[in-house]
Amino acid sequence: GAVVSQHPSWVICKSGTSVKIECRSLDFQATTMFWYRQFPKQSLMLMATSNEGSKATYEQGVEKDKFLINHASLTLSTLTVTSAHPEDSSFYICSARGARGSAFFGQGTRLTVV
Amino acid sequence: TQLLEQSPQFLSIQEGENLTVYCNSSSVFSSLQWYRQEPGEGPVLLVTVVTGGEVKKLKRLTFQFGDARKDSSLHITAAQPGDTGLYLCAGGRNNNDMRFGAGTRLTVKP
């Protein structure tokens, strides 16, 4: 399958700071990238969908000013959690979809806000 | 309510048993994907089904897409402890949409 690299794998930050998570498709062009959040023992909840060069489409209840998504190229999307608080601690996962239609996932980022 | 209803949510069986996981929706999908996720990792794609009525096999795993493209099933034959994990179905109403079912947490005991 195709390779999607997500970085960092884990991050601990202080409350009030911002954290950037990168998602790269290494061997294909990702026309669409998805960002998910996953709580322990639960499924993935879609946060937003982004297409290269366009503004991201956020799901209801997801604050776009808090979770900034940039999809500047066909191989890179970033999620910035701004002014992070402990309740933002979670497992964040990106996926990338290319022309073939199947989506492939990064390895996830575990964010802990202290 | 979720777009995709997955059942059962939890399943604990003995090694060697067979099992089936279901993924149902009232919506029609252009395709459905099945993933498996290990703790602390991203989901890994198992299969994509596209054609109504399609059946795909991956070793001991058999995937079926309903004729109306609204539901899918995953059948595992002679389950092994290595099959333990979270199984997720996913689908979208269009290319800009991909949502997951609640997942089935499978435990296979030796």
Coordinates of C-alpha atoms in Angstrom, one line a residue:
Chain A
G1 CA 0.0 0.0 0.0
A2 CA 0.9 3.6 -0.2
V3 CA 2.9 5.3 2.5
V4 CA 1.7 8.2 4.6
S5 CA 4.0 9.7 7.2
Q6 CA 2.8 11.6 10.2
H7 CA 5.1 13.6 12.4
P8 CA 5.6 13.8 15.3
S9 CA 4.4 10.4 16.7
W10 CA 3.9 11.9 20.1
V11 CA 4.2 15.4 21.6
I12 CA 3.8 16.8 25.1
C13 CA 3.2 20.5 25.3
K14 CA 2.2 23.1 27.9
S15 CA -1.3 24.5 28.1
G16 CA -1.6 27.6 26.0
T17 CA 1.0 26.7 23.4
S18 CA 0.4 25.6 19.8
V19 CA 1.4 22.3 18.3
K20 CA 1.8 21.5 14.6
I21 CA 1.3 18.0 13.2
E22 CA 2.5 17.1 9.7
C23 CA 1.0 14.5 7.3
R24 CA 2.9 13.6 4.2
S25 CA 2.1 11.2 1.4
L26 CA 5.5 9.8 0.4
D27 CA 4.8 8.0 -2.8
F28 CA 1.6 9.4 -4.3
Q29 CA -0.2 12.7 -4.7
A30 CA -3.0 13.2 -2.2
T31 CA -5.8 15.2 -3.6
T32 CA -7.7 14.9 -0.4
M33 CA -6.5 14.6 3.2
F34 CA -8.6 13.8 6.2
W35 CA -7.9 14.6 9.8
Y36 CA -9.4 12.5 12.6
R37 CA -9.4 12.5 16.4
Q38 CA -9.6 9.3 18.4
F39 CA -10.3 8.9 22.0
P40 CA -9.3 5.7 23.9
K41 CA -11.2 2.6 22.9
Q42 CA -13.3 4.6 20.4
S43 CA -13.4 4.9 16.7
L44 CA -12.1 7.7 14.5
M45 CA -14.1 10.9 14.5
L46 CA -13.7 13.0 11.3
M47 CA -12.6 16.5 12.2
A48 CA -12.0 18.0 8.7
T49 CA -11.4 17.3 5.1
S50 CA -9.0 19.3 3.0
N51 CA -8.3 19.5 -0.7
E52 CA -5.0 20.8 -2.0
G53 CA -5.1 24.6 -2.4
S54 CA -8.6 24.9 -0.9
K55 CA -9.8 25.8 2.6
A56 CA -10.6 22.8 4.8
T57 CA -14.2 21.7 5.4
Y58 CA -14.7 21.2 9.1
E59 CA -17.2 18.9 10.7
Q60 CA -19.9 20.4 12.9
G61 CA -18.6 21.1 16.4
V62 CA -14.9 21.4 15.3
E63 CA -13.5 24.9 15.9
K64 CA -11.7 25.9 12.8
D65 CA -9.8 28.7 14.6
K66 CA -8.5 26.2 17.1
F67 CA -7.6 23.4 14.7
L68 CA -5.9 25.1 11.7
I69 CA -5.5 22.9 8.7
N70 CA -3.3 23.8 5.8
H71 CA -3.0 21.7 2.6
A72 CA -0.5 23.7 0.6
S73 CA 0.7 20.9 -1.7
L74 CA -0.4 17.5 -3.0
T75 CA 1.9 15.7 -0.5
L76 CA 1.6 17.7 2.7
S77 CA -1.1 18.8 5.0
T78 CA -0.7 20.2 8.5
L79 CA -2.9 20.4 11.5
T80 CA -2.1 23.1 14.1
V81 CA -3.7 22.9 17.5
T82 CA -3.7 26.4 18.7
S83 CA -3.7 27.4 22.4
A84 CA -3.9 23.8 23.4
H85 CA -5.6 22.8 26.6
P86 CA -5.7 19.5 28.5
E87 CA -9.0 18.6 26.9
D88 CA -7.3 18.7 23.5
S89 CA -5.2 15.7 24.5
S90 CA -6.0 12.9 22.2
F91 CA -4.7 10.7 19.3
Y92 CA -4.8 12.6 16.0
I93 CA -4.6 10.7 12.8
C94 CA -4.4 11.9 9.2
S95 CA -5.2 10.0 6.0
A96 CA -4.5 10.8 2.4
R97 CA -6.5 9.8 -0.6
G98 CA -5.1 9.8 -4.1
A99 CA -6.5 9.3 -7.5
R100 CA -7.2 5.6 -6.9
G101 CA -9.7 6.3 -4.3
S102 CA -8.4 4.3 -1.3
A103 CA -7.2 6.3 1.7
F104 CA -4.1 5.5 3.6
F105 CA -3.3 6.5 7.2
G106 CA -0.4 8.0 9.0
Q107 CA 0.8 6.3 12.2
G108 CA -1.0 8.9 14.4
T109 CA 0.2 11.6 16.8
R110 CA -0.5 11.3 20.5
L111 CA -0.9 14.8 21.9
T112 CA -0.7 15.3 25.7
V113 CA -1.3 18.8 27.0
V114 CA -0.1 19.4 30.5
Chain B
T1 CA -26.5 8.6 14.6
Q2 CA -23.5 7.3 12.7
L3 CA -23.4 7.0 9.0
L4 CA -22.1 3.5 9.3
E5 CA -23.4 1.1 11.9
Q6 CA -20.9 -1.6 12.8
S7 CA -21.7 -4.7 14.8
P8 CA -20.8 -6.3 17.1
Q9 CA -18.8 -3.7 19.0
F10 CA -16.9 -6.3 21.0
L11 CA -16.2 -9.9 20.2
S12 CA -14.1 -12.4 22.2
I13 CA -13.6 -15.8 20.7
Q14 CA -11.3 -18.8 21.0
E15 CA -8.6 -19.6 18.5
G16 CA -10.0 -21.6 15.6
E17 CA -13.5 -20.2 15.6
N18 CA -15.1 -18.3 12.8
L19 CA -16.6 -14.8 13.0
T20 CA -18.5 -12.2 11.0
V21 CA -18.5 -8.4 11.4
Y22 CA -21.2 -6.3 9.8
C23 CA -21.2 -2.8 8.5
N24 CA -24.6 -1.3 7.6
S25 CA -25.9 2.0 6.4
S26 CA -29.0 3.5 4.9
S27 CA -26.7 5.4 2.4
V28 CA -25.3 4.1 -0.8
F29 CA -21.5 4.2 -1.1
S30 CA -19.3 4.3 -4.1
S31 CA -16.9 2.2 -2.2
L32 CA -16.3 0.8 1.3
Q33 CA -13.0 0.1 3.0
W34 CA -12.1 -2.2 5.8
Y35 CA -9.2 -1.3 8.1
R36 CA -7.5 -2.9 11.1
Q37 CA -6.0 -0.8 13.8
E38 CA -3.5 -1.8 16.5
P39 CA -3.3 0.3 19.7
G40 CA -1.3 3.5 19.3
E41 CA -1.1 3.1 15.5
G42 CA -2.9 4.3 12.5
P43 CA -5.4 2.1 10.7
V44 CA -4.1 -0.2 8.0
L45 CA -6.1 -0.8 4.9
L46 CA -7.2 -4.4 4.4
V47 CA -9.5 -4.1 1.4
T48 CA -11.6 -1.7 -0.7
V49 CA -14.9 -3.0 -2.2
V50 CA -16.4 -1.1 -5.1
T51 CA -18.9 -3.3 -7.0
G52 CA -22.3 -4.3 -5.5
G53 CA -22.2 -8.0 -4.7
E54 CA -18.4 -8.1 -4.8
V55 CA -16.5 -10.7 -2.8
K56 CA -12.8 -10.3 -2.0
K57 CA -10.6 -12.7 -0.2
L58 CA -7.5 -12.0 1.7
K59 CA -6.1 -15.3 3.1
R60 CA -8.6 -16.2 5.9
L61 CA -10.5 -13.0 5.5
T62 CA -13.5 -12.7 3.2
F63 CA -15.1 -9.3 2.5
Q64 CA -18.5 -8.9 0.8
F65 CA -20.1 -5.7 -0.5
G66 CA -23.9 -5.8 -0.5
D67 CA -25.8 -5.8 -3.8
A68 CA -27.2 -2.3 -3.1
R69 CA -23.8 -1.0 -1.9
K70 CA -25.2 -0.1 1.5
D71 CA -23.6 -2.8 3.6
S72 CA -20.6 -4.9 3.9
S73 CA -19.3 -7.9 5.9
L74 CA -16.0 -9.2 7.0
H75 CA -15.7 -12.9 7.7
I76 CA -12.7 -14.5 9.4
T77 CA -12.2 -18.2 9.2
A78 CA -10.2 -20.1 11.9
A79 CA -9.3 -17.0 13.8
Q80 CA -5.9 -16.7 15.3
P81 CA -4.5 -14.6 18.2
G82 CA -2.7 -12.5 15.7
D83 CA -6.1 -11.4 14.3
T84 CA -6.8 -9.5 17.6
G85 CA -7.4 -5.8 16.9
L86 CA -9.9 -3.1 16.1
Y87 CA -11.6 -3.6 12.8
L88 CA -13.1 -0.6 11.2
C89 CA -15.3 -0.1 8.1
A90 CA -15.2 3.2 6.4
G91 CA -17.0 4.8 3.5
G92 CA -17.9 8.2 2.0
R93 CA -20.8 9.6 0.1
N94 CA -18.3 11.3 -2.2
N95 CA -14.6 11.7 -2.6
N96 CA -14.5 14.5 0.0
D97 CA -16.0 12.4 2.7
M98 CA -14.8 9.4 4.6
R99 CA -16.3 8.3 7.9
F100 CA -15.9 5.3 10.1
G101 CA -18.1 2.9 11.9
A102 CA -17.7 2.6 15.6
G103 CA -15.4 -0.4 15.1
T104 CA -15.4 -4.0 16.3
R105 CA -12.8 -4.8 18.9
L106 CA -11.9 -8.5 18.4
T107 CA -10.0 -10.6 20.9
V108 CA -8.9 -14.1 19.9
K109 CA -7.8 -16.2 22.8
P110 CA -5.2 -18.9 22.4

